[in-house]
Amino acid sequence: MLSVMAAVSDREEEGSLSWVDKVDARLTALSRRPILAAMASLIHPRVSVDPAVCGGRPVIAGTRVRVSDVLDMLAGGASVGEIVADFPYVSAEDVAAALAFAARDTDHPVVTAKG
């Protein structure tokens, strides 16, 4: 965002930027954050990604509980019930969403050689 605004500022000083370009550049810079949140909600509605929350890492929506934290707890042997008991603002559905998000995130296309 800063680079866009710096470029706009430089061009404004030169007088080469029209008012339409100025408005467009500012709207583009300001609209990136909602677009990132919308993209995350398309991936999974219970998981959000916001650069202003936990450094942009995927979290359970509306919390600061990272998907990686949920996965670490499960890998460490915690049950879904224990996670929900420790974090009352996280539901069993949120834990399932973290697993689904991670599964989708680690999926990759399989490449086969033609012979």
Short mmCIF file of C-alpha atoms in Angstrom, two decimals:
data_model
loop_
_atom_site.label_atom_id
_atom_site.label_comp_id
_atom_site.label_asym_id
_atom_site.label_seq_id
_atom_site.Cartn_x
_atom_site.Cartn_y
_atom_site.Cartn_z
CA MET A 1 0.00 0.00 0.00
CA LEU A 2 2.80 2.39 0.80
CA SER A 3 4.47 1.83 -2.56
CA VAL A 4 1.21 2.64 -4.35
CA MET A 5 0.74 5.76 -2.28
CA ALA A 6 4.39 6.79 -2.76
CA ALA A 7 4.04 6.40 -6.52
CA VAL A 8 0.85 8.46 -6.45
CA SER A 9 2.56 11.09 -4.33
CA ASP A 10 5.55 11.29 -6.69
CA ARG A 11 3.32 11.61 -9.73
CA GLU A 12 1.14 14.21 -7.99
CA GLU A 13 4.20 16.40 -7.43
CA GLU A 14 5.02 16.16 -11.11
CA GLY A 15 1.44 17.09 -11.96
CA SER A 16 1.07 14.13 -14.33
CA LEU A 17 -1.69 12.34 -12.42
CA SER A 18 -5.32 13.06 -13.25
CA TRP A 19 -7.89 13.24 -10.50
CA VAL A 20 -9.38 9.95 -11.74
CA ASP A 21 -6.00 8.26 -11.38
CA LYS A 22 -5.58 9.72 -7.90
CA VAL A 23 -8.97 8.44 -6.73
CA ASP A 24 -8.42 5.06 -8.37
CA ALA A 25 -5.00 4.62 -6.74
CA ARG A 26 -6.31 5.54 -3.29
CA LEU A 27 -9.35 3.26 -3.59
CA THR A 28 -7.16 0.40 -4.76
CA ALA A 29 -4.80 0.85 -1.81
CA LEU A 30 -7.65 1.12 0.69
CA SER A 31 -9.62 -1.79 -0.70
CA ARG A 32 -6.92 -4.46 -0.46
CA ARG A 33 -7.68 -5.40 3.14
CA PRO A 34 -11.38 -6.22 2.55
CA ILE A 35 -10.44 -8.16 -0.58
CA LEU A 36 -8.02 -10.35 1.39
CA ALA A 37 -10.72 -11.03 3.99
CA ALA A 38 -13.23 -11.88 1.26
CA MET A 39 -10.77 -14.26 -0.39
CA ALA A 40 -10.23 -16.09 2.90
CA SER A 41 -13.98 -16.42 3.46
CA LEU A 42 -14.27 -18.01 0.02
CA ILE A 43 -11.69 -20.60 1.05
CA HIS A 44 -13.54 -21.39 4.29
CA PRO A 45 -16.14 -19.22 6.08
CA ARG A 46 -14.83 -20.07 9.58
CA VAL A 47 -11.22 -19.16 8.74
CA SER A 48 -10.07 -15.61 8.08
CA VAL A 49 -6.86 -14.05 6.85
CA ASP A 50 -6.22 -10.42 7.69
CA PRO A 51 -2.81 -8.73 7.54
CA ALA A 52 -3.72 -6.84 10.73
CA VAL A 53 -4.43 -10.04 12.72
CA CYS A 54 -1.60 -12.42 13.69
CA GLY A 55 0.61 -11.17 10.89
CA GLY A 56 -1.80 -12.32 8.20
CA ARG A 57 -1.71 -15.96 9.28
CA PRO A 58 -4.98 -17.91 8.95
CA VAL A 59 -7.04 -17.73 12.15
CA ILE A 60 -10.41 -18.95 13.35
CA ALA A 61 -12.72 -16.14 12.24
CA GLY A 62 -13.38 -13.56 14.94
CA THR A 63 -10.50 -14.77 17.13
CA ARG A 64 -6.72 -14.68 17.29
CA VAL A 65 -6.49 -18.47 17.46
CA ARG A 66 -4.30 -19.44 14.53
CA VAL A 67 -5.11 -22.49 12.43
CA SER A 68 -1.56 -23.66 13.12
CA ASP A 69 -2.22 -23.48 16.88
CA VAL A 70 -5.25 -25.76 16.52
CA LEU A 71 -3.24 -28.18 14.38
CA ASP A 72 -0.37 -28.17 16.90
CA MET A 73 -2.77 -28.95 19.74
CA LEU A 74 -4.33 -31.82 17.79
CA ALA A 75 -0.89 -33.15 16.82
CA GLY A 76 0.10 -32.99 20.48
CA GLY A 77 -2.76 -35.30 21.41
CA ALA A 78 -5.40 -32.81 22.53
CA SER A 79 -8.96 -33.81 21.78
CA VAL A 80 -11.49 -31.51 20.17
CA GLY A 81 -13.29 -31.35 23.52
CA GLU A 82 -10.12 -30.24 25.30
CA ILE A 83 -9.49 -27.51 22.74
CA VAL A 84 -13.07 -26.23 23.05
CA ALA A 85 -12.79 -26.33 26.86
CA ASP A 86 -9.52 -24.37 26.80
CA PHE A 87 -10.82 -21.85 24.25
CA PRO A 88 -14.56 -21.36 24.91
CA TYR A 89 -14.85 -18.98 21.93
CA VAL A 90 -13.77 -21.82 19.60
CA SER A 91 -16.36 -24.44 18.68
CA ALA A 92 -15.95 -28.02 17.50
CA GLU A 93 -16.99 -26.79 14.05
CA ASP A 94 -14.12 -24.27 14.15
CA VAL A 95 -11.66 -27.08 14.88
CA ALA A 96 -13.07 -29.06 11.96
CA ALA A 97 -12.78 -25.95 9.78
CA ALA A 98 -9.11 -25.56 10.75
CA LEU A 99 -8.49 -29.16 9.68
CA ALA A 100 -10.38 -28.67 6.42
CA PHE A 101 -8.49 -25.44 5.72
CA ALA A 102 -5.14 -27.13 6.39
CA ALA A 103 -6.06 -30.09 4.20
CA ARG A 104 -6.97 -27.81 1.34
CA ASP A 105 -3.89 -25.67 1.89
CA THR A 106 -1.53 -28.65 1.70
CA ASP A 107 -3.18 -30.16 -1.36
CA HIS A 108 -1.25 -29.89 -4.60
CA PRO A 109 -1.68 -31.05 -8.18
CA VAL A 110 -0.17 -34.41 -9.03
CA VAL A 111 2.15 -34.26 -12.00
CA THR A 112 2.63 -37.38 -14.06
CA ALA A 113 5.09 -37.94 -16.88
CA LYS A 114 3.81 -38.94 -20.28
CA GLY A 115 5.77 -41.74 -21.78
#
